[in-house]
XYZ file of C-alpha atoms in Angstrom:
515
model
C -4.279 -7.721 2.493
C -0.739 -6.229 2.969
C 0.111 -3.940 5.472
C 4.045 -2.246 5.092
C 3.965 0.600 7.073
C 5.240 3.625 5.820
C 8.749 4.049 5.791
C 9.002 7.567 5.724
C 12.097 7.645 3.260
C 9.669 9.481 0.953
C 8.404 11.831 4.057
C 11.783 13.143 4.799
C 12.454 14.475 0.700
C 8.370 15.606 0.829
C 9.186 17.727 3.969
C 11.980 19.230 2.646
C 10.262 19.744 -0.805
C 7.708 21.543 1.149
C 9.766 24.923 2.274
C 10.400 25.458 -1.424
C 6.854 24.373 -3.363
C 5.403 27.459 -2.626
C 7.850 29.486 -4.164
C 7.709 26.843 -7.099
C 4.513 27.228 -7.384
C 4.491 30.946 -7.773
C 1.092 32.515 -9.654
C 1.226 29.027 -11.775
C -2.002 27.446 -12.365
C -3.054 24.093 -11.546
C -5.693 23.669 -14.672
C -3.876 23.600 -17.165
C -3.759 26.337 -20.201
C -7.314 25.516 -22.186
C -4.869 25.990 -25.241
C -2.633 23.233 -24.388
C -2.890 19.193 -25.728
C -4.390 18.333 -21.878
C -7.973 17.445 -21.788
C -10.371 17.575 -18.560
C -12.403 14.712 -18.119
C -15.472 14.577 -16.052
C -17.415 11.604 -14.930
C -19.371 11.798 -18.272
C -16.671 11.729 -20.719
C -14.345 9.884 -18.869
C -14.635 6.159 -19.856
C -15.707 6.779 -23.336
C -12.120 9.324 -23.262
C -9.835 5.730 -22.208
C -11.585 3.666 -24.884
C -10.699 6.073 -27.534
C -7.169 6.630 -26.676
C -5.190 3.102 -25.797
C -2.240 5.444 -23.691
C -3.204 8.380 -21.270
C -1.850 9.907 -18.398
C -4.206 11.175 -16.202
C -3.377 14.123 -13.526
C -6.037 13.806 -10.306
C -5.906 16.974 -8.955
C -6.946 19.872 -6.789
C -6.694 23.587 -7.808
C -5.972 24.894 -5.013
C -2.633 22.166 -4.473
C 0.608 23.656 -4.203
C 2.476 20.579 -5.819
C -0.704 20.809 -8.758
C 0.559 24.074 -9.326
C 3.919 23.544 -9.689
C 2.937 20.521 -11.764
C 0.820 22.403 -14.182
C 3.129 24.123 -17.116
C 5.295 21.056 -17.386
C 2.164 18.567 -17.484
C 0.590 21.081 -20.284
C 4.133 21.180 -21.854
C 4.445 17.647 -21.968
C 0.953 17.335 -23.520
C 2.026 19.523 -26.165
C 4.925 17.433 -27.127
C 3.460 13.908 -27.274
C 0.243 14.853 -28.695
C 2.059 13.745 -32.022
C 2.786 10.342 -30.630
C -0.962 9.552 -30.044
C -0.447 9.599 -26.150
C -3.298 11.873 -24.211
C -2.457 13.769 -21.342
C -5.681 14.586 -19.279
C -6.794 16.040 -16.017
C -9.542 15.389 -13.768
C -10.939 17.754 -11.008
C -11.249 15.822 -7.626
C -12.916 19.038 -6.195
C -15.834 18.794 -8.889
C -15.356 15.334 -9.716
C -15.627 13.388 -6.082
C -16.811 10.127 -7.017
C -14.326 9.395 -9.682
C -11.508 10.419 -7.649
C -13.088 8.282 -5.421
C -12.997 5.297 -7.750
C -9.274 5.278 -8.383
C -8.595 5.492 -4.114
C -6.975 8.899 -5.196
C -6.137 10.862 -1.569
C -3.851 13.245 -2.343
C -2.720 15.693 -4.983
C -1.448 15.448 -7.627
C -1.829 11.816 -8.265
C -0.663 10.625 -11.918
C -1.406 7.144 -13.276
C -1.146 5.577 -16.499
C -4.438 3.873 -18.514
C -3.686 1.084 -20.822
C -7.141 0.729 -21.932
C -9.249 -0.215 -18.552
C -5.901 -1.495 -16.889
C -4.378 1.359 -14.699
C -0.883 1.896 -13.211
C 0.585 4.374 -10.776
C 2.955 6.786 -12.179
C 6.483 6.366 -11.335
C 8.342 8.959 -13.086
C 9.483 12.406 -12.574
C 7.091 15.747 -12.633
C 9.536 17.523 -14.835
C 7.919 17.857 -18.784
C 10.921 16.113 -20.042
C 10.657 13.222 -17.637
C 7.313 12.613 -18.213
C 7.819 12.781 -22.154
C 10.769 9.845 -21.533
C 8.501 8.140 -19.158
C 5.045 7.848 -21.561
C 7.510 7.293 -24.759
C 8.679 4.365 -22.770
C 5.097 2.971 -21.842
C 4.374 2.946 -25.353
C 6.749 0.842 -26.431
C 7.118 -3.060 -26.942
C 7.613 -4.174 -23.608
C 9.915 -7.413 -24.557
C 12.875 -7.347 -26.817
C 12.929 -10.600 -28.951
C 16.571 -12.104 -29.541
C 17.081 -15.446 -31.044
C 21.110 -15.946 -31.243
C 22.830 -17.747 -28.091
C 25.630 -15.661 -27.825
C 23.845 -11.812 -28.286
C 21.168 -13.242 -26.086
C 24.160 -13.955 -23.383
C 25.878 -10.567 -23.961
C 22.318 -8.817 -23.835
C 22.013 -10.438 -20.420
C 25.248 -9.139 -19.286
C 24.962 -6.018 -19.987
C 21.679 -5.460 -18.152
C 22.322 -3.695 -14.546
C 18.534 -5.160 -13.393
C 16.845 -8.734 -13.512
C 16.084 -9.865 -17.102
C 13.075 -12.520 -17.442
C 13.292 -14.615 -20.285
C 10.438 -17.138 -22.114
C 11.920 -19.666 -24.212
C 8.815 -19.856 -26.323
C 5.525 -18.933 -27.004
C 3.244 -21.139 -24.609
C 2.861 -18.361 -21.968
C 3.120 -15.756 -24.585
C -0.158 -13.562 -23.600
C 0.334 -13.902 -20.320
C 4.092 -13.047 -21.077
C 3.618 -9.943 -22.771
C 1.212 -9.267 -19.589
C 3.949 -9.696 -17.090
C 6.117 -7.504 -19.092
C 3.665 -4.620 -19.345
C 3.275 -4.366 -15.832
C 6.882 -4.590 -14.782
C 8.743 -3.048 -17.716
C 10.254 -0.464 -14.722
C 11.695 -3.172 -12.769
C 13.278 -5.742 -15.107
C 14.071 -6.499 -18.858
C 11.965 -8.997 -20.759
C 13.082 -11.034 -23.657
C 11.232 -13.790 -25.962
C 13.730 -15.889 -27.507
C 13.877 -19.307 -29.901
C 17.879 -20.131 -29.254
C 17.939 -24.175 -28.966
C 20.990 -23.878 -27.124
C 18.703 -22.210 -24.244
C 16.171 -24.344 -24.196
C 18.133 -27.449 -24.420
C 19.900 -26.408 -21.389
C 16.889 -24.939 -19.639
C 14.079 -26.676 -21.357
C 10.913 -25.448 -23.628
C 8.426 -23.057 -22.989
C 9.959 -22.096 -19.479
C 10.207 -18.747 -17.995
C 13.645 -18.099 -16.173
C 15.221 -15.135 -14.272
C 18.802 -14.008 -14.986
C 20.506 -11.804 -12.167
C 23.811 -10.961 -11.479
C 22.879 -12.072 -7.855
C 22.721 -15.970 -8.747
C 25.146 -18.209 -10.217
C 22.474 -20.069 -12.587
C 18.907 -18.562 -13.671
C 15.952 -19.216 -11.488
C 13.410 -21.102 -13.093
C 9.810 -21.278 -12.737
C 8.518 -24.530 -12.058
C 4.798 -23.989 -10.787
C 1.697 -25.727 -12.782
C -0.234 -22.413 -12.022
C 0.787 -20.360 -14.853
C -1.625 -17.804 -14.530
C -0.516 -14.259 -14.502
C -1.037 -13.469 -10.848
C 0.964 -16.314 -9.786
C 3.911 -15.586 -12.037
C 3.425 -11.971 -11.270
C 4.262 -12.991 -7.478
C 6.647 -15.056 -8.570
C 8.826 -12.279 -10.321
C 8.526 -10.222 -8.010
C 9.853 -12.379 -5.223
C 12.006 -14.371 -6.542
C 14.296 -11.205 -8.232
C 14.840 -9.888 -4.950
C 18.377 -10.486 -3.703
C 19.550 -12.142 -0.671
C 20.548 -9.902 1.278
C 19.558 -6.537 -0.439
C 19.430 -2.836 0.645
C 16.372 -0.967 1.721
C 15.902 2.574 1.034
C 13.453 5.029 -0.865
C 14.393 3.993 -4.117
C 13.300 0.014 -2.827
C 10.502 -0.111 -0.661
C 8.293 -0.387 -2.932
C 9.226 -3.450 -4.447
C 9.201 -5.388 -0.652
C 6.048 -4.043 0.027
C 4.630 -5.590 -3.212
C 6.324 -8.663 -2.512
C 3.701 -10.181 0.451
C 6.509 -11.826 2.042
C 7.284 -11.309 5.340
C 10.744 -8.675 5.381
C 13.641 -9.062 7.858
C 15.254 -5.855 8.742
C 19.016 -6.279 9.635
C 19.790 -2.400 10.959
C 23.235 -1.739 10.735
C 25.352 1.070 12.139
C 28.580 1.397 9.667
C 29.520 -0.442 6.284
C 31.480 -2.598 8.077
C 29.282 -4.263 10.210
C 26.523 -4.674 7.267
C 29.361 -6.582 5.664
C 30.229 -8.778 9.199
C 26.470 -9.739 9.159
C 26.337 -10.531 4.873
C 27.205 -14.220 4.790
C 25.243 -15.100 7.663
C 22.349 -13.068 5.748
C 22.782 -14.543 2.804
C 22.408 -18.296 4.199
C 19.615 -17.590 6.085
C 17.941 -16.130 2.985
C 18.584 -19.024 0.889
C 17.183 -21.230 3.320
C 14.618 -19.224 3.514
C 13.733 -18.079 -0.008
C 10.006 -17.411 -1.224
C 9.180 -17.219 2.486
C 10.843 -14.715 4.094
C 13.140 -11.269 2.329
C 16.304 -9.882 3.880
C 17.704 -6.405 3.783
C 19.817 -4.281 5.441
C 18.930 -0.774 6.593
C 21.127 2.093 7.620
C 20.357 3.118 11.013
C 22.156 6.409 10.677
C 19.874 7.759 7.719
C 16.581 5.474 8.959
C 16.814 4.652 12.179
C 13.787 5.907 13.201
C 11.886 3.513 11.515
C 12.413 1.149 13.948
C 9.646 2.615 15.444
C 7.286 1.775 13.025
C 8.575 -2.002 13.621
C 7.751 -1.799 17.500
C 11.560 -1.665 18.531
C 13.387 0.984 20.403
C 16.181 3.398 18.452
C 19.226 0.885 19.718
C 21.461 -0.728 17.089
C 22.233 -2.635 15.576
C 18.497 -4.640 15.929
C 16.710 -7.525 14.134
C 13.050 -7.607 13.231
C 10.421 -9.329 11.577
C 7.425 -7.789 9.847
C 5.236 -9.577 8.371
C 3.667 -7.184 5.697
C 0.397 -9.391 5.460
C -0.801 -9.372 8.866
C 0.944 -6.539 10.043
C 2.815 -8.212 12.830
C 6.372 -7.441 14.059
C 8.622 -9.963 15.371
C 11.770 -8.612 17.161
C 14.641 -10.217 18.363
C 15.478 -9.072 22.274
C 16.458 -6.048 22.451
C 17.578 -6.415 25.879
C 20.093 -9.864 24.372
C 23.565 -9.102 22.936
C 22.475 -9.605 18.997
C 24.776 -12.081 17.745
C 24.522 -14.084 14.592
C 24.365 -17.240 15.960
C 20.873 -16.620 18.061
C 19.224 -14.550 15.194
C 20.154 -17.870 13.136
C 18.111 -19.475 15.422
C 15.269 -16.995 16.081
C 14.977 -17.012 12.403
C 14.377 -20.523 12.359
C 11.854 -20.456 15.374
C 9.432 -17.491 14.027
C 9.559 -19.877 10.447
C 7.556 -22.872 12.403
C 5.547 -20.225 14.585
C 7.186 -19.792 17.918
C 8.048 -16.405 18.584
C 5.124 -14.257 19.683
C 4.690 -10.578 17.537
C 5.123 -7.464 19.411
C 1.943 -5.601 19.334
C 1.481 -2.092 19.951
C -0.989 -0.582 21.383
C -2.339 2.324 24.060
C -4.085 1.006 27.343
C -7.845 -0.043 27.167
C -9.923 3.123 28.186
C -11.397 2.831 31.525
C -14.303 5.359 30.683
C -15.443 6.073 27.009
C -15.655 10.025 27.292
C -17.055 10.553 23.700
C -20.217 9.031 22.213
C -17.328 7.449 19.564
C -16.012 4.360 20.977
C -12.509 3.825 21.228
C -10.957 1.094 20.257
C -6.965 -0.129 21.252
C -4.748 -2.459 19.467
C -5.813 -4.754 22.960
C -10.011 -4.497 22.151
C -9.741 -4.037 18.398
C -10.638 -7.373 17.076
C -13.191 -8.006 20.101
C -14.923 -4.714 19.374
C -15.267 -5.300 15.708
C -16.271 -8.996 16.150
C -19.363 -8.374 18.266
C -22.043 -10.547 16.484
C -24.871 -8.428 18.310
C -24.330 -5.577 16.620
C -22.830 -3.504 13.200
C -19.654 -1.776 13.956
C -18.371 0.981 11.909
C -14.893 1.798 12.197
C -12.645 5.189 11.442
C -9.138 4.411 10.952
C -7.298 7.385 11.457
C -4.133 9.501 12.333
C -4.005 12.523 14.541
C -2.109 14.415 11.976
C -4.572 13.772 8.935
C -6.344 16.880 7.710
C -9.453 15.079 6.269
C -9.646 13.114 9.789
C -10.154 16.085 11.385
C -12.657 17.748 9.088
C -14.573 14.488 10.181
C -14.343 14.250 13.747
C -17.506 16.342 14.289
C -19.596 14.481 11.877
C -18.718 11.527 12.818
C -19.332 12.571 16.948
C -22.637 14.093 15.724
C -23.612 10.282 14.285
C -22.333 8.029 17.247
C -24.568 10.646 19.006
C -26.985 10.140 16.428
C -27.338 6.293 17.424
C -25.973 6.558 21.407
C -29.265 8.568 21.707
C -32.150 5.928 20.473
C -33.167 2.523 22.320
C -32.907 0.587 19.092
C -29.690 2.352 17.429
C -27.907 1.459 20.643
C -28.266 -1.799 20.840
C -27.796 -2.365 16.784
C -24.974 0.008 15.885
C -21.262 0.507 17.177
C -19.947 3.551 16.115
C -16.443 3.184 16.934
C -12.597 4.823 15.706
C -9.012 3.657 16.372
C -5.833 5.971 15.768
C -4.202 3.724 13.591
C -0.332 5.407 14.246
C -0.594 3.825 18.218
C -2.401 0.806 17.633
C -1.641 -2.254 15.251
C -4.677 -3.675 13.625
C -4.925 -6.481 11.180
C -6.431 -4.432 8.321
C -5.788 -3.385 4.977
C -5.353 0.900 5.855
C -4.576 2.324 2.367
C -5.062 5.545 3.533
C -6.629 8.094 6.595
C -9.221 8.396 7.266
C -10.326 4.211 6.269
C -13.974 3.668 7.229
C -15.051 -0.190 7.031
C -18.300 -1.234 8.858
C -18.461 -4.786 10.171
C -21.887 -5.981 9.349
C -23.743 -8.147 12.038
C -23.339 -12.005 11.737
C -21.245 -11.173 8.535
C -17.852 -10.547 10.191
C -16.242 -12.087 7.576
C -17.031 -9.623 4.917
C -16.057 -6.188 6.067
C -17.350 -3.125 4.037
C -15.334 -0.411 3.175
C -16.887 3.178 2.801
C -16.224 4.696 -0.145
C -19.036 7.596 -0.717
C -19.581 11.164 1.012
C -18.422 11.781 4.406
C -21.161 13.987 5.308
C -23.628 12.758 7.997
C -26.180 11.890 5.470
C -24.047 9.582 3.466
C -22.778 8.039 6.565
C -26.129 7.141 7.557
C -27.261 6.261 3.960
C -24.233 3.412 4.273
C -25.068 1.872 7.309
C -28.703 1.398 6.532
C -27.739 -0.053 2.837
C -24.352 -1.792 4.055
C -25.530 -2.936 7.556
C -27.276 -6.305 8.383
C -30.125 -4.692 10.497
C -30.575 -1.917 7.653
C -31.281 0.401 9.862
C -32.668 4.089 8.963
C -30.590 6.816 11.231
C -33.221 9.173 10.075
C -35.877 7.317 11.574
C -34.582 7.490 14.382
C -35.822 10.846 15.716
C -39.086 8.885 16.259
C -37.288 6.795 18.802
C -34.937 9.392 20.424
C -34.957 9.044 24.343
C -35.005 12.686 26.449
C -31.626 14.269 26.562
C -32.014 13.288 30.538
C -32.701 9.967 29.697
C -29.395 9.521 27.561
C -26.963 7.690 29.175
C -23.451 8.455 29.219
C -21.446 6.909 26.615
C -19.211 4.520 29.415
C -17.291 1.116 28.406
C -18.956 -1.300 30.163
C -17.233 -2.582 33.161
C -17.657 -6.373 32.388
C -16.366 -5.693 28.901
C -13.134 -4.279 29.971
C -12.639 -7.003 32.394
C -12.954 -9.523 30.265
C -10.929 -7.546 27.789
C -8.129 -7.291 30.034
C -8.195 -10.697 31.320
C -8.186 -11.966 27.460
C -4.946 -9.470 26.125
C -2.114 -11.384 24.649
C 0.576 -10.638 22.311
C -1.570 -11.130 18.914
C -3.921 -9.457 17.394
């Protein structure tokens, strides 16, 4: 599980975006024009649709979406123009087609990925017709450029302004040619025979040429399977010291290593801090990333990290288990002790700073609430299954759940046997940090009863029905909701939904600094 918060760098060009999308938008359509190259899929035609066609784009969208609309002439004029070029442009429906928007995790609109086949990729390019034509043309392409002289190789290396991963031979070549699909945005990959390479570097090796090391990293690992290689790229490419910003978040968040945040206030002092930086990120390399960050364009990030808006700061965050280690910000920071607390959170003696809100002293709703403090006590209870709503206060579709999700706490709070089998339970997810895998609000994940281990994320209806239809087939006590009403105590005989004193107690007495 990773867990990199959102940055926000995105948010800040979105909410801008915003003032002017309507107007973009116009009396434009969302489906696009029935005589254009783009065809709608459906649930039915779908898969048989992706093995007929080995390159498609596919637009998840809903009508009604502002950014869908603005989307939809240059996605139908783009169609048009690589129709020749045997790549399919298609659209899918979320608002008719729920469960295969579903599938694909899609929660908002427009979403755009790419289908190789059955493999899928997010789409990175632009929304503009022309930008998408560049962007497809590109994904159709060889991925790896195959260059056998010593000297062009050298030059060709040169000339490259991003990482260029090289196989001297043909060992790894599937799993080669893999790599290089999935990364063809990020680096430049070349296949080459020169002797004079692999004498110096060996045979059948994979190395990484950057303008940010003196000699090419090599990869030395017997695991030469393409998820281990695929980490191994991606970490490894990284510079030292590097720069984090919208156009590079992405590729730390990927990199499930835990990110040190150097927040700078001016140019200058970025470049006071860079040798320091630099040593502590070769010492520790494939275990921990560095970058700087610009407090006076992202300094409220911080935030997000668990530190107050004073610079210049050091942090910790491990994007794994979510947890932020930051250096006191009541100390002078001075390179010398973040030398050292660097080296003391690498053998595990700095404590993370959790965030949280203070443990309820009454439950008011028949939804329990949980706090970073209670969260992995709550969800750990072996007597019973807890479901869980991960959510934000600002989230549309949260809201549009809240009452059906009150109505079946209530639905279980009200019956002898419900109550003492089923937590239902929710945790705003911006105030509290929880060790789980949030791709997205609302997250609902029910922890099954002497099965804590294997947590079950909901991915059907969120209507009461289908909420009840996925604890009874999910849970361990596969219990019926509807059956219930057989069971239901009098509304006088329904106790109030109160946190039970000895819990919080012992809750209280038991809060430390992890999670």
């Amino acid at each position: 599980m990773k867990f990199f918060s959102a940055l926000n760098f995105k948010t800040i060009s979105t909410l801008l975006a915003c003032v002017s999308i309507a107007q973009a938008a116009g009396d434009k359509e969302a489906i696009a024009d029935p005589n254009s190259a783009v065809v709608k899929l459906t649930s039915s035609t779908f898969s048989k649709f992706l093995d007929e066609n080995p390159l498609v784009l596919a637009e998840f969208f809903a009508p009604w979406c502002g950014h869908c609309k603005a989307l939809g002439p240059e996605f139908a004029q783009a169609a048009d123009e690589l129709e020749s070029k045997d790549i399919k442009l298609a659209q899918i429906d979320c608002t008719e087609e729920e469960e295969l928007c579903q599938e694909y995790g899609i929660r908002g609109y427009p979403t755009l990925k790419v289908f190789k086949g059955r493999d899928v990729l997010d789409y990175e390019g632009t929304r503009k017709s022309d930008g998408i034509v560049s962007y497809m043309i590109k994904q159709s392409l060889p991925p790896v450029s195959l260059i056998d002289d010593f000297e062009e190789l050298l030059t060709y290396i040169e000339d490259q302004p991003v990482p260029v991963i090289v196989e001297t031979g043909v060992k790894l070549n599937e799993t080669f040619y893999q790599l290089s699909d999935a990364n063809r945005d990020d680096f430049v990959f070349v296949q080459t025979k020169s002797a004079e390479l692999k004498k110096k570097y060996g045979e059948d090796k994979i190395l990484i040429f950057s303008k940010e090391f003196e000699e090419p990293l090599i990869y030395s690992d017997e695991d030469e399977s393409y998820e281990t290689l695929q980490q191994w790229v991606k970490a490894e490419s990284l510079p030292y010291f590097g720069e984090l910003d919208g156009s590079t978040y992405q590729k730390y968040s990927t990199a499930n290593i835990p990110l040190a945040y150097l927040f700078y206030t001016s140019e200058e002092e970025r470049e006071a801090w860079k040798d320091t930086v630099v040593e502590l990120a070769k010492e520790s390399r494939g275990k921990i990333n560095f970058v700087g960050i610009d407090s006076t364009k992202f300094g409220r990030h911080a935030e997000n990290l668990n530190m107050q808006q004073e610079f210049p700061l050091f942090v910790i965050h491990d994007v794994v288990t979510n947890k932020k280690y930051g250096f006191p910000q009541k100390e002078v920071l001075n390179q010398k002790e973040v030398a050292a607390f660097v080296k003391r959170y690498s053998v595990g003696e700095i404590d993370p700073i959790v965030k949280t809100e203070e443990i309820p002293e009454i439950q008011e709703n028949f939804v329990y609430k949980i706090v970073g403090k209670t969260h992995n006590d709550i969800i750990n209870d072996e007597e019973k299954d807890v479901l869980v709503k991960y959510y934000a206060p600002w989230c549309g579709h949260c809201k549009r759940l809240a009452p059906v999700y009150e109505e079946l706490a209530e639905l279980y709070a009200s019956s002898k046997e419900g109550k003492s089998k089923i937590r239902i339970a929710n945790v705003d997810a911006t105030l509290n940090d929880v060790e789980v895998d949030i791709a997205g609000y609302p997250t609902l994940i029910l922890y099954p009863a002497g099965d804590k281990s294997n947590p079950i994320v909901h991915k059907g209806g969120r209507d009461l029905q289908s909420l009840v239809n996925f604890i009874k087939e999910s849970g361990s006590f596969e219990l019926d909701g509807n059956a219930l009403e057989d069971d239901v105590e009098s509304i006088d005989e329904v106790e109030e939904p109160v946190t039970d004193d000895d819990s919080i107690k012992e809750s209280k007495e038991n809060t430390h600094d992890e999670l």
